[in-house]
Coordinates of C-alpha atoms and ligand atoms in Angstrom, one line a residue:
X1 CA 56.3 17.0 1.3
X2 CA 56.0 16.1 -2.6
X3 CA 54.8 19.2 -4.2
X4 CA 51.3 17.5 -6.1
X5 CA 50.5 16.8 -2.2
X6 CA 50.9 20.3 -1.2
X7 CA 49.1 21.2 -4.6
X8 CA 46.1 18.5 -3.5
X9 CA 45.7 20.2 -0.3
X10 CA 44.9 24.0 -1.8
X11 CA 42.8 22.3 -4.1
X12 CA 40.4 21.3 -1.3
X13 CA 40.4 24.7 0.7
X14 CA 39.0 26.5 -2.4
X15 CA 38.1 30.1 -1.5
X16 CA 35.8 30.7 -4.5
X17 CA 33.8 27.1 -4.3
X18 CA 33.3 28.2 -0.3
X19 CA 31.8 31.2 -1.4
X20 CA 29.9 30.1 -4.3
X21 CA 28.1 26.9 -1.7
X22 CA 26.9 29.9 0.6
X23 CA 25.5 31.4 -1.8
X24 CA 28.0 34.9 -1.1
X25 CA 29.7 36.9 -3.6
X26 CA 32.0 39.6 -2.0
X27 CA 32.4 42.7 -4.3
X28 CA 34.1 45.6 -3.8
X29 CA 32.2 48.6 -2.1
X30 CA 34.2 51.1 -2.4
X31 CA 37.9 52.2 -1.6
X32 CA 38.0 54.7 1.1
X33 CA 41.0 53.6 2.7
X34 CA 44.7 53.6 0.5
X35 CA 47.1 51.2 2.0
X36 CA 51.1 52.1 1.2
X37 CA 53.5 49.8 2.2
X38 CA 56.3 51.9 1.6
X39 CA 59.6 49.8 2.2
X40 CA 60.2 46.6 3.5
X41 CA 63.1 47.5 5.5
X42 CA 62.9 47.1 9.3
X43 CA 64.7 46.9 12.3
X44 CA 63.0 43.4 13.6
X45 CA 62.5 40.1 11.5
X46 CA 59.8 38.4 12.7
X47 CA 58.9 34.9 12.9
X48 CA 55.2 35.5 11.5
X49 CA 56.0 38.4 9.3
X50 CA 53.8 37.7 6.4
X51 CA 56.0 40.8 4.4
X52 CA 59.2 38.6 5.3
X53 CA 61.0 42.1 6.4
X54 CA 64.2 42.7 7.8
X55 CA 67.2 44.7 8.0
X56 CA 68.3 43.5 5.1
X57 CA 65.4 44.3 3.0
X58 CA 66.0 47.3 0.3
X59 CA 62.7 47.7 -0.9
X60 CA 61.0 51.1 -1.2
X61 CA 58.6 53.4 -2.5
X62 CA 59.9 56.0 -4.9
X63 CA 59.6 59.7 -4.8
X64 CA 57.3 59.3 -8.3
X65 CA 55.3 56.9 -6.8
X66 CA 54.7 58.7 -3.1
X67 CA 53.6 61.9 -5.3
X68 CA 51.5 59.8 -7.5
X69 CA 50.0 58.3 -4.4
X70 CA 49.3 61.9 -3.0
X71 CA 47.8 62.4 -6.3
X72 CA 45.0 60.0 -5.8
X73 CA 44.1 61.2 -2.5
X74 CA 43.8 64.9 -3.5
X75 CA 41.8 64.0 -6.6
X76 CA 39.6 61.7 -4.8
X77 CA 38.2 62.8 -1.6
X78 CA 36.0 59.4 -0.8
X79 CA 39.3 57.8 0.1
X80 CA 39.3 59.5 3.7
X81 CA 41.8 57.3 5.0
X82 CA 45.8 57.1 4.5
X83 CA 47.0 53.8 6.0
X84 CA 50.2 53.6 5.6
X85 CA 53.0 50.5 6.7
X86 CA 56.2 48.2 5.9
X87 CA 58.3 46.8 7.2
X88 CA 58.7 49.5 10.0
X89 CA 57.4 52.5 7.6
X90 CA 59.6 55.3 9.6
X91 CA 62.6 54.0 8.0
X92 CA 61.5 55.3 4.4
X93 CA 63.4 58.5 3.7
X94 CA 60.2 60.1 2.7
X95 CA 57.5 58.6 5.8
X96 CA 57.6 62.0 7.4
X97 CA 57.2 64.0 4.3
X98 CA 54.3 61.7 2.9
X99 CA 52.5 61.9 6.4
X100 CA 52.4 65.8 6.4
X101 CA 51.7 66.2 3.1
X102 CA 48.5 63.5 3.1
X103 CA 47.7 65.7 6.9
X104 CA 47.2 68.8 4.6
X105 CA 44.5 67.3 3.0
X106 CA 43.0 66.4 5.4
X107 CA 43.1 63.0 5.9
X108 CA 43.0 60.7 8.7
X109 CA 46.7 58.9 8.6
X110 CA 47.8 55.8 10.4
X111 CA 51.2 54.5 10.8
X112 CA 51.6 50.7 11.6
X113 CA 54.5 51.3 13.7
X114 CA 56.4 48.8 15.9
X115 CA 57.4 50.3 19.3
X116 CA 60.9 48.9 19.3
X117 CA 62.2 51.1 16.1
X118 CA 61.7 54.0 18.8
X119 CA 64.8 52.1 20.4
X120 CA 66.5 50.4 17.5
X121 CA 66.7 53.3 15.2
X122 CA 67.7 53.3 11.4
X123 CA 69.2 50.0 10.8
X124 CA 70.8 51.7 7.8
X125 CA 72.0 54.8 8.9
X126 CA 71.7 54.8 12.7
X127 CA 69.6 57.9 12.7
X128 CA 67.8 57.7 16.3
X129 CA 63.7 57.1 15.8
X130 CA 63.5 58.2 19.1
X131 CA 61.7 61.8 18.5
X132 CA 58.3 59.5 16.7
X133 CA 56.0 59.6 19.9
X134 CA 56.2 63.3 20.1
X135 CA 55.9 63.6 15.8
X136 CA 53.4 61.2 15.8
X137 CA 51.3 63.4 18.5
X138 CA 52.3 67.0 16.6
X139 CA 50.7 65.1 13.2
X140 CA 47.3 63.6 14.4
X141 CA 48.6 60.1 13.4
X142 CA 47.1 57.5 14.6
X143 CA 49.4 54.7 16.0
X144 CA 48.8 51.2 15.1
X145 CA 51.2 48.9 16.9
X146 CA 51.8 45.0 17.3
X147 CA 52.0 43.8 20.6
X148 CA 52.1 39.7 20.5
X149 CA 50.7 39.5 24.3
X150 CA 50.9 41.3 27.8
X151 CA 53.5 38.8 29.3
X152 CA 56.9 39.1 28.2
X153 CA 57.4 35.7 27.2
X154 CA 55.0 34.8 24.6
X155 CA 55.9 38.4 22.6
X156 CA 59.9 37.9 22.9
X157 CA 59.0 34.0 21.5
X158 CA 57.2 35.9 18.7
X159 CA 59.3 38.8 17.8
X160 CA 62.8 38.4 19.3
X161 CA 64.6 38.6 22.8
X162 CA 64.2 42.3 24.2
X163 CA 60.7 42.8 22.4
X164 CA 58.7 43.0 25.0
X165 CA 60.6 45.0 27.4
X166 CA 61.3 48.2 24.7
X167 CA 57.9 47.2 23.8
X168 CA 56.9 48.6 27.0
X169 CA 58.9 51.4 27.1
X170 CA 57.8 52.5 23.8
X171 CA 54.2 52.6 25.0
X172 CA 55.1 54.6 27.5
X173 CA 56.4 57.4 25.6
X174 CA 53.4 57.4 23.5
X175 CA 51.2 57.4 26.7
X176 CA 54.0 60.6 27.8
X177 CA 52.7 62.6 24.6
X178 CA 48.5 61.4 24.8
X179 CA 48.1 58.6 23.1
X180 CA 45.6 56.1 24.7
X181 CA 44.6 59.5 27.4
X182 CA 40.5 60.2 27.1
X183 CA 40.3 63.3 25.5
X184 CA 43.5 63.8 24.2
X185 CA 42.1 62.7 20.1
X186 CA 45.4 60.5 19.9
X187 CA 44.7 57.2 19.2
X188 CA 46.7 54.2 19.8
X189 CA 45.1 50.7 18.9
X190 CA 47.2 47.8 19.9
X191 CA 47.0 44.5 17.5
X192 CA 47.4 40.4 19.1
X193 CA 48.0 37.8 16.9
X194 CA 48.3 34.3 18.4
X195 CA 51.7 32.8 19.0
X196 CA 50.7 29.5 16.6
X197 CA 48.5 28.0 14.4
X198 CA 45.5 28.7 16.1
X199 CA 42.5 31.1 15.8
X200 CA 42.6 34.4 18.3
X201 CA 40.0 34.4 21.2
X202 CA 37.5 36.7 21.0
X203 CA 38.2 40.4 20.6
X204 CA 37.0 42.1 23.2
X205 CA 37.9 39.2 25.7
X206 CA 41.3 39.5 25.0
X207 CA 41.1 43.5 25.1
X208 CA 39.7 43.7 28.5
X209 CA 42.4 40.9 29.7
X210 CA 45.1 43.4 27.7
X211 CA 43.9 46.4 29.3
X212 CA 44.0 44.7 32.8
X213 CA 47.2 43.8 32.7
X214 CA 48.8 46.5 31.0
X215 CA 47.3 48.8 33.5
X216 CA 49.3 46.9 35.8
X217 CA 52.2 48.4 34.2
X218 CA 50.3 52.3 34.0
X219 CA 50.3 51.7 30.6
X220 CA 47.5 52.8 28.0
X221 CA 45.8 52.2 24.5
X222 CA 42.8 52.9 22.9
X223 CA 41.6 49.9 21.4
X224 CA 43.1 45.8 20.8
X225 CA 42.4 44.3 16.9
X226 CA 43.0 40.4 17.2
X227 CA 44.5 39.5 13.8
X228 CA 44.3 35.5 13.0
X229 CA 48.1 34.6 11.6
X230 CA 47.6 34.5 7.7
X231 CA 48.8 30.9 6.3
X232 CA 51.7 32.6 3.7
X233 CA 55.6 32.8 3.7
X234 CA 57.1 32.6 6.9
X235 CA 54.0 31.3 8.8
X236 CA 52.9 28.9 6.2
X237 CA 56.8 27.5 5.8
X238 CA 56.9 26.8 9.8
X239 CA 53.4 25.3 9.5
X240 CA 54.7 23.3 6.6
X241 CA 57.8 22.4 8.4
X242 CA 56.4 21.4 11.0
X243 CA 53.4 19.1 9.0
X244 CA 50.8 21.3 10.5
X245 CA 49.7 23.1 7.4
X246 CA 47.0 21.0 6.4
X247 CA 45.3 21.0 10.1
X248 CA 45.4 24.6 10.0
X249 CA 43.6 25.4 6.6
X250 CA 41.3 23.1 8.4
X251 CA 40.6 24.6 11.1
X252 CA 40.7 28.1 9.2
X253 CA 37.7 26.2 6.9
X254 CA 35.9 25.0 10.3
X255 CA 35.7 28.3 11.6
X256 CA 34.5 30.1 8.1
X257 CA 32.3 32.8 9.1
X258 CA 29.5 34.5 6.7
X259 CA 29.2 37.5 8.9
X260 CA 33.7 38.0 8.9
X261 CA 33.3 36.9 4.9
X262 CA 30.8 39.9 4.0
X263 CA 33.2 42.5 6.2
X264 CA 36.6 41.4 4.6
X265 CA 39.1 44.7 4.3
X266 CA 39.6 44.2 0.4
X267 CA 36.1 45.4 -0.1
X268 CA 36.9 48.4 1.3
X269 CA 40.9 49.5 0.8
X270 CA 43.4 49.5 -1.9
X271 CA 47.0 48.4 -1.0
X272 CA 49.8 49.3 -2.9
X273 CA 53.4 48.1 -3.0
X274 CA 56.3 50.6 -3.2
X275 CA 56.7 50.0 -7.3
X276 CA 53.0 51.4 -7.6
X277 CA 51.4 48.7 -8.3
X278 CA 47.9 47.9 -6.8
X279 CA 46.5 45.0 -4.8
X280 CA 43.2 43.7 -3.0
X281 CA 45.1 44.0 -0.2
X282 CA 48.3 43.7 1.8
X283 CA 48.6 40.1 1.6
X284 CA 47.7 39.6 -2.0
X285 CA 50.5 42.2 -2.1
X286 CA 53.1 39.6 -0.7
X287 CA 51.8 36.9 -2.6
X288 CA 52.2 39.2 -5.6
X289 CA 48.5 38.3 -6.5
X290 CA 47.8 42.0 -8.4
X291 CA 44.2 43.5 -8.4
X292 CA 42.5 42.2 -11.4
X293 CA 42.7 45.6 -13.4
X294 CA 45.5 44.7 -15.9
X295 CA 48.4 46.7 -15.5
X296 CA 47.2 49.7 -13.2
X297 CA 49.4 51.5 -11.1
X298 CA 49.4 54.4 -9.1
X299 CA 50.3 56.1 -11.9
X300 CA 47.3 55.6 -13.7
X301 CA 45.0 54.8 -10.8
X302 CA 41.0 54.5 -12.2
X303 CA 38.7 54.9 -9.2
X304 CA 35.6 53.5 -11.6
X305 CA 37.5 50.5 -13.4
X306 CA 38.8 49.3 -9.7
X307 CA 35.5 49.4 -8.3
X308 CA 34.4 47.1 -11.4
X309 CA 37.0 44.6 -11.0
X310 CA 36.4 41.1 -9.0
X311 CA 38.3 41.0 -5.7
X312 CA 41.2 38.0 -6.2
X313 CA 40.6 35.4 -3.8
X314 CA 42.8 32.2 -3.1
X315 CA 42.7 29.3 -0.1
X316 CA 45.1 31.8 2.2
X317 CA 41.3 34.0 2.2
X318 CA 40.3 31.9 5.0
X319 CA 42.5 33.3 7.6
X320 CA 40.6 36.5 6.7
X321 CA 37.1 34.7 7.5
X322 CA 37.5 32.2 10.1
X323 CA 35.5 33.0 13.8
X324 CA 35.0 36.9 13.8
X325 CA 37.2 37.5 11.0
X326 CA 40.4 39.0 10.8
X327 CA 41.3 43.0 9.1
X328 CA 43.9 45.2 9.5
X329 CA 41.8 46.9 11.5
X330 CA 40.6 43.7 13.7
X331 CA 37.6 41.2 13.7
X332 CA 35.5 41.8 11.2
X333 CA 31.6 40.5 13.0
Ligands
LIG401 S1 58.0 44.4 13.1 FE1 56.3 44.0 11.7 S2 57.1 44.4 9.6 FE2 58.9 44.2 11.0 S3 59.5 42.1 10.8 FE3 58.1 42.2 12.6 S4 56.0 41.8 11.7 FE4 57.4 42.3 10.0
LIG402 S1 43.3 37.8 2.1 FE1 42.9 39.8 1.1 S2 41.7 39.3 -0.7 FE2 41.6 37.5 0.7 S3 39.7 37.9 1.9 FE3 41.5 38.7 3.1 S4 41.5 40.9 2.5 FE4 40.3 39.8 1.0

């Protein structure tokens, strides 16, 4: 496809004019979550992977920039939550050091962490990940884990042959140490995204049809957060590829959803790539769309001048704000 078509298309899934004919403006409200994504190194590659990780990624956060990063959170106590991912985010030399140090003050810490890097191990090194459930459970963290769908087939489409399966077992082990048991304050939240260009079904539908079936297999979780597949780099070059990207902005604008466009994440987080620099969020990150602050960075992080800035929006918005919306931590109305 010609570029000027491509070009003609954004034009007419403007974020900012959808906005502006509701009558919404979205500013920030405050930033009480800090999102690192520390590397982009990982054991899988996946088809949707909207950070385009891999093994062969080098990418990763530097010792100045984790300290600078602990920095913020110790001098500013209304950011409550560390959120930290990748690529698979165990595979940074510093992941365990960052998590216990951000645990001694005191603040709630999730790991976006991918089951099968339990089994794959260090894609670099070959160090085994295998000891994670029982870490994760000594730390607190909470686990935050992609699983495509509860039959094998659709997640080994998605994510690669064997996915599922080690999947499974990963779960397990988690389940082995508390996470997902009543009463045990470990929490693992499970996150679906559908296998095409197509918007998730309803949240809570598709958690009590996840818990049913992964019951069948005795196996546990606290909580499922549908995400809707963003249209950017790998997803948005299949949907091009295969002449279905137009349809899907489409769709995405059909769906827009006032409620999911007043709850979007970047209101509420800062993300921040391993050079330090800050974002609206994770995928403005990957579109290298920077917060509009000038040049901050972690290193001279301004809670007040960030909470002044306008939030950057662009078409790939409506993936955020289509049905019940779609966060890293799930629907958003
Ligand atoms: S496991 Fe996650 S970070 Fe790794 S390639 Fe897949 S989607 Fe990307
Ligand atoms: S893509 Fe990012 S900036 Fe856009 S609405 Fe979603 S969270 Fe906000």
């Amino acid at each position: 496809m010609p570029l000027s078509e491509l070009e003609a298309e954004t034009a007419d899934h403007d974020f900012e004019t959808a906005l502006r004919t509701r009558g919404l403006d979205l500013p920030p409200l405050a930033i009480d979550t800090l999102q690192l994504n520390i590397t982009k190194l990982c054991n899988q590659a996946c088809r949707h992977c909207h950070v385009d990780a891999s093994p062969a990624r080098t990418e990763a956060m530097s010792p100045q920039a984790v300290d600078a990063c602990l920095r913020i959170l110790e001098t500013h106590p209304q950011i409550g939550t560390l959120d930290i991912t990748g690529g698979a985010p165990e595979l940074h030399a510093q992941f365990e050091e960052l998590v216990i140090r951000a645990r001694a003050l005191g603040r709630k810490v999730m790991v976006r962490h991918n089951l099968t890097v339990q089994f794959d191990g260090h894609p670099l090194n070959g160090r085994s990940m295998g000891h994670l459930p029982g870490w994760f459970a000594a730390q607190g963290v909470e686990v935050v884990s992609s699983l495509p769908y509860y039959q094998p087939y659709f997640t080994n489409a998605q994510r690669g042959k064997g996915v599922f399966e080690k999947s499974v077992e990963a779960l397990r082990q988690l389940n082995a140490v508390g996470y997902g048991q009543a009463d045990s304050g470990l929490i693992i939240n499970l996150v679906y995204n559908p296998a095409g260009p197509y918007l998730p079904a309803a949240q809570t539908v598709l958690e009590t049809d996840f818990r049913r079936e992964l019951g069948k297999l005795g196996l546990r979780f606290n909580g499922l957060f549908t995400i809707t597949n963003m249209p950017i780099h790998r997803f948005r070059l299949h949907l091009e590829k295969s002449g279905q990207y137009a349809a899907y902005m489409d769709k995405l604008l059909a769906a827009f959803n006032p409620a999911a466009a007043a709850g979007v994440m970047c209101r509420n987080l800062i993300s921040v790539s391993h050079d330090g620099r800050l974002y609206d969020c994770d995928f403005n990150q990957m579109l290298e769309l920077p917060a509009a602050v000038g040049d901050m960075t972690v290193f001279d992080f301004d809670y007040e001048r960030l909470m002044q800035r306008r939030i950057v929006f662009a078409s790939h918005c409506f993936g955020c704000t289509a049905g019940g919306g779609s966060s890293c931590g799930g629907a958003t109305a």
